[in-house]
Tab-separated table of C-alpha atoms and ligand atoms in Angstrom:
chain	number	residue	atom	x	y	z
G	568	MET	CA	67.986	-130.260	-24.276
G	569	LYS	CA	66.094	-128.148	-26.737
G	570	LEU	CA	65.804	-124.510	-25.744
G	571	LYS	CA	62.014	-124.791	-25.823
G	572	ASN	CA	61.984	-127.683	-23.297
G	573	LEU	CA	64.429	-125.842	-21.040
G	574	PHE	CA	62.130	-122.807	-21.095
G	575	ASN	CA	59.133	-124.987	-20.179
G	576	LEU	CA	61.082	-126.543	-17.265
G	577	LEU	CA	62.033	-123.107	-15.934
G	578	LYS	CA	58.393	-122.109	-16.015
G	579	VAL	CA	57.298	-124.895	-13.619
G	580	LEU	CA	60.418	-124.949	-11.440
G	581	PRO	CA	59.185	-122.403	-8.809
G	582	LEU	CA	55.954	-124.416	-8.266
G	583	PHE	CA	58.044	-127.575	-7.935
G	584	LEU	CA	60.276	-125.922	-5.355
G	585	LEU	CA	57.209	-124.670	-3.449
G	586	ILE	CA	55.793	-128.243	-3.258
G	587	ILE	CA	59.098	-129.596	-1.978
G	588	SER	CA	59.267	-126.912	0.636
G	589	CYS	CA	55.676	-127.574	1.676
G	590	GLY	CA	55.364	-131.359	1.139
G	591	GLY	CA	58.815	-132.578	2.168
G	592	PRO	CA	59.915	-133.543	5.725
G	593	ASN	CA	59.810	-130.440	7.960
G	594	GLU	CA	63.032	-130.141	9.942
G	595	SER	CA	61.191	-128.060	12.581
G	596	ASP	CA	57.614	-127.650	13.783
G	597	ASP	CA	57.649	-123.821	13.095
G	598	PRO	CA	54.583	-122.680	11.180
G	599	ILE	CA	55.219	-121.898	7.559
G	600	ILE	CA	55.324	-118.106	7.197
G	601	ILE	CA	53.856	-116.950	3.912
G	602	PRO	CA	55.511	-113.597	3.133
G	603	VAL	CA	53.207	-110.543	3.337
G	604	ALA	CA	52.401	-109.218	-0.132
G	605	LYS	CA	52.822	-105.601	-1.068
G	606	VAL	CA	49.663	-103.462	-0.884
G	607	GLN	CA	48.567	-101.969	-4.231
G	608	ALA	CA	48.261	-98.190	-4.072
G	609	THR	CA	45.167	-96.776	-5.765
G	610	PHE	CA	43.313	-93.441	-5.617
G	611	ASN	CA	40.513	-91.518	-7.255
G	612	MET	CA	40.515	-87.786	-8.063
G	613	SER	CA	37.836	-85.282	-9.004
G	614	ILE	CA	37.661	-81.507	-9.556
G	615	SER	CA	36.086	-79.657	-6.651
G	616	PRO	CA	32.521	-78.652	-7.544
G	617	SER	CA	33.100	-75.354	-5.734
G	618	ASP	CA	36.511	-74.384	-7.162
G	619	PRO	CA	37.828	-75.282	-10.644
G	620	ASN	CA	41.397	-74.953	-9.372
G	621	VAL	CA	41.036	-77.514	-6.563
G	622	MET	CA	41.414	-81.254	-7.083
G	623	LEU	CA	40.016	-83.735	-4.534
G	624	PHE	CA	42.107	-86.876	-3.940
G	625	ASP	CA	40.621	-89.989	-2.336
G	626	ASN	CA	42.962	-92.789	-1.215
G	627	LYS	CA	41.162	-96.012	-2.187
G	628	THR	CA	43.974	-98.377	-1.189
G	629	VAL	CA	42.812	-101.650	0.457
G	630	GLY	CA	45.219	-104.042	2.113
G	631	LYS	CA	45.819	-106.373	5.063
G	632	GLY	CA	48.049	-105.404	7.956
G	633	GLU	CA	49.883	-102.167	8.533
G	634	PHE	CA	50.781	-99.908	5.610
G	635	MET	CA	51.712	-96.236	5.191
G	636	SER	CA	50.397	-93.894	2.482
G	637	GLU	CA	52.185	-90.820	1.163
G	638	TRP	CA	51.316	-88.277	-1.571
G	639	ASP	CA	53.458	-86.337	-4.021
G	640	PHE	CA	51.126	-83.700	-5.538
G	641	GLY	CA	53.584	-82.866	-8.293
G	642	GLN	CA	54.203	-79.315	-7.162
G	643	GLY	CA	57.778	-79.739	-5.995
G	644	ASN	CA	57.093	-80.535	-2.335
G	645	GLY	CA	57.984	-84.244	-2.522
G	646	PHE	CA	56.083	-86.883	-0.540
G	647	VAL	CA	53.848	-85.858	2.367
G	648	GLU	CA	51.890	-88.123	4.692
G	649	ASP	CA	48.363	-89.032	3.671
G	650	LEU	CA	45.911	-87.318	6.032
G	651	PRO	CA	42.615	-88.911	7.056
G	652	GLY	CA	39.765	-88.250	4.619
G	653	ILE	CA	39.769	-86.496	1.245
G	654	GLU	CA	42.860	-84.423	0.335
G	655	GLU	CA	41.909	-81.029	-1.222
G	656	ILE	CA	44.815	-79.579	-3.226
G	657	ARG	CA	44.985	-76.257	-5.193
G	658	PHE	CA	46.511	-76.073	-8.666
G	659	ASP	CA	46.669	-72.358	-9.593
G	660	THR	CA	49.246	-72.239	-12.369
G	661	ASP	CA	48.965	-73.589	-15.891
G	662	GLY	CA	50.797	-76.831	-16.486
G	663	THR	CA	50.764	-80.615	-16.288
G	664	PHE	CA	51.270	-82.156	-12.843
G	665	THR	CA	51.943	-85.842	-11.974
G	666	VAL	CA	50.297	-86.835	-8.686
G	667	THR	CA	51.587	-90.014	-7.037
G	668	LEU	CA	50.240	-92.067	-4.121
G	669	LYS	CA	52.922	-94.298	-2.555
G	670	VAL	CA	51.874	-97.129	-0.231
G	671	THR	CA	54.519	-98.908	1.832
G	672	ASN	CA	54.316	-102.056	4.026
G	673	GLU	CA	56.861	-104.580	5.247
G	674	ALA	CA	57.006	-106.170	1.809
G	675	GLY	CA	57.920	-102.906	0.111
G	676	PHE	CA	55.972	-100.204	-1.705
G	677	THR	CA	53.711	-99.677	-4.702
G	678	GLU	CA	52.612	-96.449	-6.422
G	679	ASP	CA	49.616	-95.111	-8.332
G	680	SER	CA	50.078	-91.972	-10.489
G	681	LYS	CA	47.624	-89.715	-12.339
G	682	THR	CA	48.098	-86.482	-14.330
G	683	VAL	CA	46.440	-83.147	-13.557
G	684	VAL	CA	46.314	-80.634	-16.448
G	685	VAL	CA	45.651	-76.965	-15.674
G	686	ASN	CA	44.749	-74.280	-18.238
G	687	ASN	CA	43.401	-71.185	-16.582
G	688	GLY	CA	42.520	-69.780	-19.974
G	689	THR	CA	39.867	-72.434	-20.338
G	690	GLY	CA	38.712	-72.362	-16.726
G	691	GLY	CA	41.287	-74.038	-14.463
G	692	ILE	CA	41.810	-77.798	-14.012
G	693	CYS	CA	40.882	-79.509	-17.278
G	694	PRO	CA	38.348	-82.356	-16.903
G	695	ASN	CA	40.130	-85.601	-17.825
G	696	GLY	CA	42.942	-83.424	-19.165
G	697	ASN	CA	40.706	-81.959	-21.863
G	698	CYS	CA	41.094	-78.191	-21.787
G	699	THR	CA	38.224	-76.644	-23.658
G	700	SER	CA	36.042	-73.653	-22.957
G	701	ASN	CA	32.436	-74.242	-21.995
G	702	SER	CA	31.409	-72.143	-24.930
G	703	SER	CA	29.881	-74.206	-27.673
G	704	SER	CA	28.559	-71.326	-29.741
G	705	ALA	CA	30.771	-69.971	-32.473
G	706	LEU	CA	31.797	-66.339	-32.222
G	707	LYS	CA	30.515	-65.486	-35.675
G	708	ASP	CA	27.073	-66.971	-34.955
G	709	ALA	CA	26.828	-64.791	-31.874
G	710	THR	CA	28.183	-61.716	-33.655
G	711	THR	CA	25.322	-60.778	-35.926
G	712	THR	CA	25.708	-57.010	-36.372
G	713	PHE	CA	29.386	-56.758	-37.269
G	714	PHE	CA	32.238	-58.861	-38.616
G	715	VAL	CA	34.349	-60.736	-36.086
G	716	GLY	CA	37.781	-61.028	-37.613
G	717	ASN	CA	41.180	-62.550	-37.222
G	718	ILE	CA	44.446	-62.593	-39.150
G	719	THR	CA	45.883	-65.130	-41.502
G	720	ARG	CA	48.796	-65.909	-43.782
G	721	ALA	CA	48.928	-67.654	-47.162
G	722	SER	CA	51.111	-70.413	-45.714
G	723	ARG	CA	48.583	-71.137	-42.972
G	724	ILE	CA	45.699	-71.170	-45.440
G	725	ASN	CA	47.611	-73.525	-47.715
G	726	ALA	CA	48.402	-75.777	-44.738
G	727	GLY	CA	44.735	-75.919	-43.758
G	728	GLY	CA	44.096	-77.925	-40.577
G	729	LYS	CA	43.020	-76.212	-37.348
G	730	HIS	CA	43.947	-72.741	-38.620
G	731	THR	CA	41.449	-72.703	-41.468
G	732	GLU	CA	39.003	-74.846	-39.467
G	733	VAL	CA	38.869	-72.248	-36.678
G	734	LEU	CA	38.826	-69.314	-39.109
G	735	LYS	CA	35.803	-70.793	-40.872
G	736	SER	CA	34.002	-71.868	-37.703
G	737	ASP	CA	34.495	-68.743	-35.620
G	738	PHE	CA	35.238	-65.770	-37.856
G	739	SER	CA	33.410	-63.757	-40.485
G	740	SER	CA	36.358	-61.578	-41.548
G	741	ILE	CA	40.060	-62.024	-42.181
G	742	THR	CA	42.994	-59.644	-42.419
G	743	SER	CA	46.340	-60.478	-43.972
G	744	GLU	CA	48.890	-60.286	-41.175
G	745	TYR	CA	51.602	-59.057	-43.544
G	746	GLU	CA	51.151	-60.211	-47.139
G	747	MET	CA	48.907	-57.399	-48.371
G	748	LYS	CA	51.469	-54.704	-47.587
G	749	MET	CA	53.565	-52.865	-50.152
G	750	ASN	CA	56.845	-54.611	-49.319
G	751	VAL	CA	55.263	-57.966	-50.214
G	752	MET	CA	52.923	-57.008	-53.062
G	753	TYR	CA	55.364	-54.602	-54.781
G	754	PRO	CA	58.857	-56.010	-54.070
G	755	SER	CA	60.579	-54.190	-56.930
G	756	GLN	CA	59.639	-51.373	-59.302
G	757	GLY	CA	57.234	-52.503	-61.980
G	758	ASN	CA	57.136	-55.981	-60.467
G	759	TYR	CA	53.963	-56.805	-58.557
G	760	ASP	CA	53.648	-60.047	-56.598
G	761	PHE	CA	50.054	-60.715	-55.576
G	762	SER	CA	50.523	-64.467	-55.147
G	763	ALA	CA	50.143	-64.518	-51.356
G	764	ALA	CA	47.428	-61.859	-51.365
G	765	ASP	CA	45.484	-63.895	-53.934
G	766	VAL	CA	45.548	-66.955	-51.658
G	767	ILE	CA	44.113	-64.922	-48.800
G	768	VAL	CA	41.518	-63.042	-50.851
G	769	ASN	CA	40.395	-66.191	-52.660
G	770	PHE	CA	40.063	-68.086	-49.350
G	771	GLY	CA	37.836	-65.318	-48.030
G	772	PHE	CA	35.831	-65.064	-51.244
G	773	ASP	CA	35.398	-68.857	-51.535
G	774	ASN	CA	34.289	-69.185	-47.884
G	775	ALA	CA	32.067	-66.078	-47.746
G	776	ILE	CA	34.432	-64.493	-45.264
G	777	ASN	CA	34.992	-60.737	-45.531
G	778	VAL	CA	38.531	-59.669	-46.351
G	779	HIS	CA	39.959	-56.491	-44.866
G	780	GLY	CA	42.890	-55.185	-46.921
G	781	HIS	CA	45.803	-54.170	-44.697
G	782	ALA	CA	47.616	-51.930	-45.553
G	783	LEU	CA	48.337	-50.028	-48.759
G	784	ILE	CA	50.691	-47.419	-47.291
G	785	TRP	CA	52.744	-48.037	-44.114
G	786	HIS	CA	56.189	-46.682	-43.364
G	787	ASN	CA	57.097	-49.977	-41.678
G	788	ALA	CA	56.238	-52.106	-44.730
G	789	THR	CA	57.711	-49.947	-47.473
G	790	PRO	CA	60.073	-51.769	-49.838
G	791	ASP	CA	63.641	-50.524	-49.898
G	792	TRP	CA	63.431	-49.514	-53.565
G	793	VAL	CA	60.642	-47.087	-52.605
G	794	LYS	CA	62.549	-45.698	-49.631
G	795	ASP	CA	65.562	-45.222	-51.919
G	796	PHE	CA	63.515	-43.961	-54.886
G	797	ALA	CA	65.868	-42.359	-57.381
G	798	GLY	CA	63.329	-40.524	-59.507
G	799	SER	CA	61.701	-37.103	-59.126
G	800	ASP	CA	58.916	-36.367	-56.668
G	801	SER	CA	56.379	-36.354	-59.488
G	802	GLU	CA	57.659	-39.731	-60.695
G	803	PHE	CA	57.383	-41.009	-57.116
G	804	GLU	CA	53.803	-39.796	-56.880
G	805	ALA	CA	52.951	-41.422	-60.214
G	806	MET	CA	54.445	-44.701	-58.974
G	807	VAL	CA	52.382	-44.629	-55.748
G	808	LYS	CA	49.232	-43.803	-57.730
G	809	ASP	CA	49.892	-46.725	-60.065
G	810	TYR	CA	50.495	-49.076	-57.086
G	811	ILE	CA	47.277	-48.093	-55.312
G	812	THR	CA	45.221	-48.125	-58.509
G	813	THR	CA	46.584	-51.505	-59.622
G	814	THR	CA	46.144	-53.130	-56.223
G	815	VAL	CA	42.664	-51.806	-55.357
G	816	THR	CA	41.422	-52.538	-58.882
G	817	ARG	CA	42.710	-56.115	-58.672
G	818	TYR	CA	40.574	-56.884	-55.614
G	819	LYS	CA	37.553	-54.781	-56.591
G	820	GLY	CA	34.398	-56.618	-55.572
G	821	LYS	CA	36.384	-59.290	-53.702
G	822	ILE	CA	37.298	-57.449	-50.505
G	823	GLY	CA	35.266	-55.218	-48.237
G	824	SER	CA	37.749	-52.600	-47.089
G	825	TRP	CA	41.263	-51.223	-47.159
G	826	ASP	CA	43.498	-49.565	-44.636
G	827	VAL	CA	44.676	-46.951	-47.121
G	828	VAL	CA	47.234	-45.450	-44.741
G	829	ASN	CA	48.510	-47.022	-41.524
G	830	GLU	CA	50.266	-45.256	-38.633
G	831	ALA	CA	50.972	-41.895	-40.284
G	832	ILE	CA	51.087	-40.058	-36.939
G	833	GLU	CA	54.225	-39.692	-34.854
G	834	ASP	CA	54.150	-40.759	-31.208
G	835	GLY	CA	54.897	-38.223	-28.508
G	836	SER	CA	53.858	-34.641	-28.019
G	837	GLY	CA	52.535	-32.584	-30.872
G	838	ASN	CA	51.875	-35.706	-32.894
G	839	PRO	CA	52.912	-34.364	-36.325
G	840	LEU	CA	52.872	-36.651	-39.296
G	841	ARG	CA	55.741	-39.132	-39.446
G	842	ASN	CA	58.410	-37.935	-41.841
G	843	SER	CA	57.959	-40.992	-44.072
G	844	ILE	CA	59.194	-41.180	-47.644
G	845	PHE	CA	55.596	-40.533	-48.722
G	846	LYS	CA	55.438	-37.270	-46.780
G	847	GLN	CA	58.866	-36.248	-48.016
G	848	LYS	CA	58.130	-36.950	-51.691
G	849	MET	CA	54.413	-36.115	-51.906
G	850	GLY	CA	53.918	-33.488	-49.198
G	851	ASP	CA	51.650	-33.404	-46.132
G	852	ASP	CA	48.588	-34.088	-48.262
G	853	TYR	CA	49.914	-37.485	-49.343
G	854	ILE	CA	47.248	-39.156	-47.239
G	855	LYS	CA	44.410	-37.403	-49.081
G	856	LYS	CA	45.992	-38.244	-52.445
G	857	CYS	CA	46.197	-41.952	-51.513
G	858	PHE	CA	42.571	-42.019	-50.376
G	859	GLN	CA	41.519	-40.307	-53.629
G	860	TRP	CA	43.332	-42.874	-55.776
G	861	ALA	CA	41.826	-45.748	-53.820
G	862	ARG	CA	38.347	-44.214	-54.111
G	863	ASP	CA	38.782	-43.715	-57.838
G	864	ALA	CA	39.852	-47.365	-58.252
G	865	ASP	CA	36.887	-48.797	-56.339
G	866	PRO	CA	33.965	-46.536	-55.405
G	867	ASN	CA	32.418	-49.278	-53.268
G	868	VAL	CA	35.237	-50.501	-51.084
G	869	LEU	CA	35.333	-49.029	-47.566
G	870	LEU	CA	38.407	-46.877	-46.948
G	871	PHE	CA	39.938	-46.666	-43.458
G	872	TYR	CA	42.679	-44.766	-41.751
G	873	ASN	CA	44.378	-47.103	-39.206
G	874	ASP	CA	46.626	-46.341	-36.238
G	875	TYR	CA	47.594	-47.471	-32.731
G	876	ASN	CA	47.424	-45.953	-29.224
G	877	MET	CA	44.261	-44.128	-30.184
G	878	ALA	CA	42.786	-44.967	-26.782
G	879	SER	CA	45.903	-44.600	-24.663
G	880	SER	CA	47.063	-41.283	-26.157
G	881	PRO	CA	44.507	-38.465	-26.238
G	882	GLY	CA	47.012	-36.328	-28.188
G	883	LYS	CA	47.426	-38.952	-30.876
G	884	ARG	CA	43.684	-39.481	-30.927
G	885	ALA	CA	43.150	-35.767	-31.549
G	886	ALA	CA	45.740	-35.770	-34.327
G	887	MET	CA	44.016	-38.757	-35.900
G	888	PHE	CA	40.607	-37.090	-35.884
G	889	LYS	CA	42.194	-33.974	-37.452
G	890	ILE	CA	43.425	-36.111	-40.352
G	891	VAL	CA	40.055	-37.843	-40.604
G	892	ASP	CA	38.253	-34.501	-40.727
G	893	SER	CA	40.564	-33.326	-43.514
G	894	LEU	CA	39.579	-36.277	-45.709
G	895	GLY	CA	35.916	-35.375	-45.959
G	896	ASP	CA	33.891	-38.047	-47.742
G	897	LEU	CA	36.981	-39.844	-49.030
G	898	ILE	CA	37.137	-41.818	-45.761
G	899	ASP	CA	34.576	-44.333	-44.555
G	900	GLY	CA	36.062	-45.440	-41.277
G	901	VAL	CA	38.620	-45.342	-38.503
G	902	GLY	CA	40.734	-48.351	-37.610
G	903	THR	CA	42.024	-48.286	-34.062
G	904	GLN	CA	44.390	-51.171	-33.562
G	905	MET	CA	43.655	-52.004	-29.887
G	906	HIS	CA	46.951	-53.569	-28.906
G	907	ILE	CA	46.128	-53.240	-25.211
G	908	ASN	CA	46.879	-54.683	-21.780
G	909	TYR	CA	44.601	-56.548	-19.377
G	910	ASN	CA	44.564	-53.405	-17.220
G	911	PHE	CA	45.150	-50.532	-19.709
G	912	PRO	CA	43.910	-48.316	-21.303
G	913	SER	CA	40.830	-47.345	-19.351
G	914	LYS	CA	37.316	-48.045	-20.487
G	915	SER	CA	36.658	-44.306	-20.807
G	916	ASN	CA	39.608	-43.805	-23.160
G	917	ILE	CA	38.514	-46.702	-25.353
G	918	GLN	CA	35.015	-45.261	-25.307
G	919	ALA	CA	36.426	-41.876	-26.413
G	920	VAL	CA	37.725	-43.402	-29.654
G	921	ALA	CA	34.323	-44.917	-30.341
G	922	ASP	CA	32.506	-41.680	-29.510
G	923	GLY	CA	34.746	-39.547	-31.737
G	924	THR	CA	34.308	-41.935	-34.649
G	925	VAL	CA	30.551	-42.265	-34.251
G	926	SER	CA	30.073	-38.507	-33.886
G	927	ARG	CA	31.647	-38.134	-37.344
G	928	GLY	CA	29.307	-40.689	-38.863
G	929	LEU	CA	32.199	-43.025	-39.646
G	930	LYS	CA	32.604	-46.781	-39.381
G	931	LEU	CA	34.711	-48.060	-36.490
G	932	HIS	CA	37.088	-50.997	-36.822
G	933	PHE	CA	38.705	-52.371	-33.680
G	934	ALA	CA	41.353	-53.682	-36.035
G	935	GLU	CA	44.109	-55.557	-34.187
G	936	LEU	CA	42.864	-56.528	-30.730
G	937	ASP	CA	45.183	-58.402	-28.438
G	938	VAL	CA	45.201	-58.150	-24.630
G	939	ARG	CA	48.608	-58.588	-22.996
G	940	ALA	CA	48.344	-60.653	-19.800
G	941	ASN	CA	52.011	-60.157	-18.939
G	942	PRO	CA	52.921	-56.543	-19.766
G	943	ASP	CA	55.312	-56.293	-16.799
G	944	ASN	CA	56.929	-59.649	-17.571
G	945	ASP	CA	56.241	-60.787	-14.002
G	946	GLN	CA	54.222	-63.877	-14.914
G	947	THR	CA	55.579	-67.278	-15.925
G	948	SER	CA	52.183	-68.749	-16.714
G	949	LEU	CA	48.620	-67.514	-17.188
G	950	THR	CA	47.206	-67.692	-13.662
G	951	ALA	CA	43.495	-68.046	-12.955
G	952	GLU	CA	43.376	-64.514	-11.624
G	953	ARG	CA	45.097	-62.968	-14.667
G	954	ALA	CA	42.958	-65.044	-17.031
G	955	ASP	CA	39.871	-63.627	-15.336
G	956	GLU	CA	41.226	-60.082	-15.687
G	957	GLN	CA	42.018	-60.667	-19.354
G	958	LYS	CA	38.534	-62.086	-19.886
G	959	ALA	CA	37.031	-58.960	-18.287
G	960	LYS	CA	39.015	-56.696	-20.653
G	961	PHE	CA	37.907	-58.655	-23.722
G	962	LYS	CA	34.339	-58.357	-22.448
G	963	GLU	CA	34.723	-54.590	-21.881
G	964	VAL	CA	36.112	-53.990	-25.380
G	965	VAL	CA	33.380	-56.029	-27.034
G	966	GLN	CA	30.687	-54.291	-24.958
G	967	ILE	CA	31.967	-50.879	-26.065
G	968	TYR	CA	32.070	-51.961	-29.694
G	969	ASN	CA	28.722	-53.709	-29.583
G	970	SER	CA	27.098	-50.611	-28.089
G	971	ILE	CA	27.869	-48.270	-30.998
G	972	PRO	CA	25.087	-47.643	-33.524
G	973	LEU	CA	24.593	-50.234	-36.256
G	974	ASP	CA	25.554	-47.803	-39.016
G	975	ASN	CA	28.949	-47.270	-37.395
G	976	LYS	CA	29.736	-50.949	-36.954
G	977	TYR	CA	32.108	-52.720	-39.298
G	978	ALA	CA	34.400	-55.273	-37.654
G	979	LEU	CA	36.196	-56.275	-34.489
G	980	THR	CA	39.385	-58.072	-35.511
G	981	VAL	CA	41.613	-59.993	-33.101
G	982	TRP	CA	45.296	-59.984	-34.010
G	983	GLY	CA	46.029	-63.679	-33.847
G	984	LEU	CA	44.347	-67.017	-33.242
G	985	LYS	CA	46.429	-68.857	-30.666
G	986	ASP	CA	48.701	-67.417	-27.991
G	987	ASN	CA	51.991	-68.791	-29.294
G	988	GLU	CA	51.401	-67.124	-32.687
G	989	THR	CA	51.238	-63.584	-31.305
G	990	TRP	CA	53.656	-60.969	-32.647
G	991	LEU	CA	53.948	-59.645	-29.094
G	992	ILE	CA	56.331	-62.360	-27.910
G	993	ASP	CA	58.984	-61.412	-30.461
G	994	PHE	CA	58.229	-57.704	-30.154
G	995	TRP	CA	58.550	-57.516	-26.355
G	996	GLY	CA	60.935	-60.455	-25.986
G	997	HIS	CA	59.001	-62.322	-23.311
G	998	ILE	CA	56.154	-64.760	-22.914
G	999	ASP	CA	52.538	-63.665	-23.061
G	1000	TRP	CA	49.083	-65.125	-23.660
G	1001	PRO	CA	47.176	-62.245	-25.361
G	1002	LEU	CA	44.645	-64.083	-27.494
G	1003	MET	CA	41.443	-66.172	-27.238
G	1004	TYR	CA	42.898	-69.630	-27.909
G	1005	ASP	CA	45.690	-71.412	-26.124
G	1006	ASP	CA	48.628	-73.019	-27.916
G	1007	ASN	CA	46.459	-76.038	-28.758
G	1008	PHE	CA	43.561	-74.005	-30.163
G	1009	ASN	CA	41.554	-74.574	-26.969
G	1010	LYS	CA	39.153	-71.701	-26.302
G	1011	LYS	CA	40.261	-69.651	-23.277
G	1012	LYS	CA	38.266	-67.625	-20.773
G	1013	ALA	CA	39.007	-64.667	-23.052
G	1014	TYR	CA	36.817	-66.331	-25.690
G	1015	ASP	CA	33.991	-66.487	-23.171
G	1016	GLY	CA	34.650	-62.830	-22.376
G	1017	PHE	CA	34.111	-61.941	-26.035
G	1018	LEU	CA	30.798	-63.807	-26.056
G	1019	GLU	CA	29.676	-62.242	-22.777
G	1020	GLY	CA	30.463	-58.812	-24.214
G	1021	LEU	CA	27.794	-59.417	-26.868
G	1022	GLN	CA	25.045	-60.043	-24.345
L	367	G3I	O1	57.058	-65.759	-43.191
L	367	G3I	C1	58.275	-65.133	-43.614
L	367	G3I	C2	59.392	-66.162	-43.675
L	367	G3I	O2	59.088	-67.120	-44.688
L	367	G3I	C3	60.707	-65.450	-43.977
L	367	G3I	O3	61.756	-66.395	-43.962
L	367	G3I	C4	60.937	-64.372	-42.920
L	367	G3I	C5	62.223	-63.615	-43.154
L	367	G3I	O4	62.020	-62.716	-44.204
L	367	G3I	O5	59.854	-63.415	-42.976
L	367	G3I	C6	58.637	-64.042	-42.631
L	367	G3I	O6	57.636	-63.063	-42.724
L	367	G3I	C7	57.596	-62.165	-41.623
L	367	G3I	C8	56.140	-62.192	-41.101
L	367	G3I	O7	55.934	-61.199	-40.100
L	367	G3I	C9	55.807	-63.555	-40.510
L	367	G3I	O8	56.596	-63.789	-39.393
L	367	G3I	C10	57.903	-60.770	-42.150
L	367	G3I	O9	59.270	-60.728	-42.522
L	367	G3I	C11	57.628	-59.761	-41.069
L	367	G3I	O10	57.805	-58.447	-41.591
L	367	G3I	C12	56.168	-59.884	-40.623
L	367	G3I	O11	55.939	-58.972	-39.552
L	367	G3I	C13	54.577	-58.522	-39.455
L	367	G3I	C14	54.626	-57.006	-39.249
L	367	G3I	O12	53.315	-56.489	-39.017
L	367	G3I	C15	55.218	-56.329	-40.476
L	367	G3I	O13	54.399	-56.595	-41.586
L	367	G3I	C16	53.906	-59.187	-38.266
L	367	G3I	O14	53.712	-60.569	-38.548
L	367	G3I	C17	52.566	-58.542	-37.991
L	367	G3I	O15	51.997	-59.079	-36.799
L	367	G3I	C18	52.729	-57.033	-37.830
L	367	G3I	O16	51.461	-56.503	-37.654
L	367	G3I	C19	51.441	-55.080	-37.442
L	367	G3I	C20	50.271	-54.497	-38.215
L	367	G3I	O17	50.423	-54.783	-39.587
L	367	G3I	C21	50.159	-53.013	-37.964
L	367	G3I	N1	50.020	-52.742	-36.529
L	367	G3I	C22	51.122	-53.276	-35.737
L	367	G3I	C23	51.226	-54.787	-35.944
L	367	G3I	C24	52.357	-55.367	-35.123
L	367	G3I	O18	53.577	-54.856	-35.553
């Protein structure tokens, strides 16, 4: 028999058997018992209108006879009996949870499963698993009196996609995360490499996005050949002058500002200048010399001094303002990095940096804002509560910045687009969510906090 005919016979065999069993002579008068069918489990779910972290589950199973319903809400508690009415279940931590309804009768059981996605950064349980902030307005459209900035890299610009899409949609300024520093632009004596910097500057210029140059002189991004400079101090100074003049001249008219010197002040008490190779070879007035060379190269570019812990360390803040005062009209602005925590430093200390800068008639750049949500490494995910606290800190920082006089405004730059790109994870060695977008470029509550700070 051909395989095809055998297959056709097998298809009708059960019906044939059923007819025999029903139509043939019945050896007894017992009623024919048709086996009970399984009951199909089915449920609906909806986010509580009163709490974005509560899901409502409604058992919609319909079936004949007795059956039992059980739930597994995907939070590690296994199956629990279905209670009468709507089940209200909290989902407080970020993640993806599989919820299963199991319905059992004498014929066996069936299941219905649905997925609950939680992202507290974008407001809690995500409608239909789509985690996006409610904010439709772009940051840069709402930020009309100063640049709102973020960082970038040549590789990310060249790759395009969401990185450049978000930069163009939400930001009016960009800073090179690392490729406009001396160790990248001047890798060996007499050998400049502006290839990456050109990509970044040209992207900004082509898309009418301001470019903030960061940073001409920084002890942490000084090439080894400079640290090990074999020539005389005067030859060293001539080399630094040539580097600053060449670099600032190259981007004249294409970028808005430079961090001429970054992090020149020691941490700790007394806050003297760091004993960098620049201080050793050029003397304590190396900072003024660098500002002068940058000014000579481009009279129109804004020149900043940039440093960290300006808000959290009054001593360092005082040392910074002493340097600023010594530069006279060579300096246009102060960059305070703003690598802060959700709960530190205080509003008054952040305000003190703004007040000191404004009182000197200088521009203020909140230059590298990120807000650690897990500074004590006691969180495994961004909870709703911590996301709200982080949002409040973003709002506070933006309110302080937005309240300074127009003439003192320049830019508020966030140091990273999405959480999993932050430098903080490598630096501190543990997870954190310090930025305004989650790992999938969804806007978090922190993004809403920025917008609310502008109101
Ligand atoms: O992308 C290259 C990769 O191709 C290469 O294989 C690898 C090994 O050399 O290096 C990678 O580049 C690294 C880059 O980060 C991207 O990960 C650089 O080596 C590394 O030096 C660079 O670190 C940057 C650091 O400044 C030093 O420039 C961080 O991204 C950047 O977030 C950090 O930012 C600083 C600010 O400039 C100043 N304020 C503090 C802030 C945090 O340290």
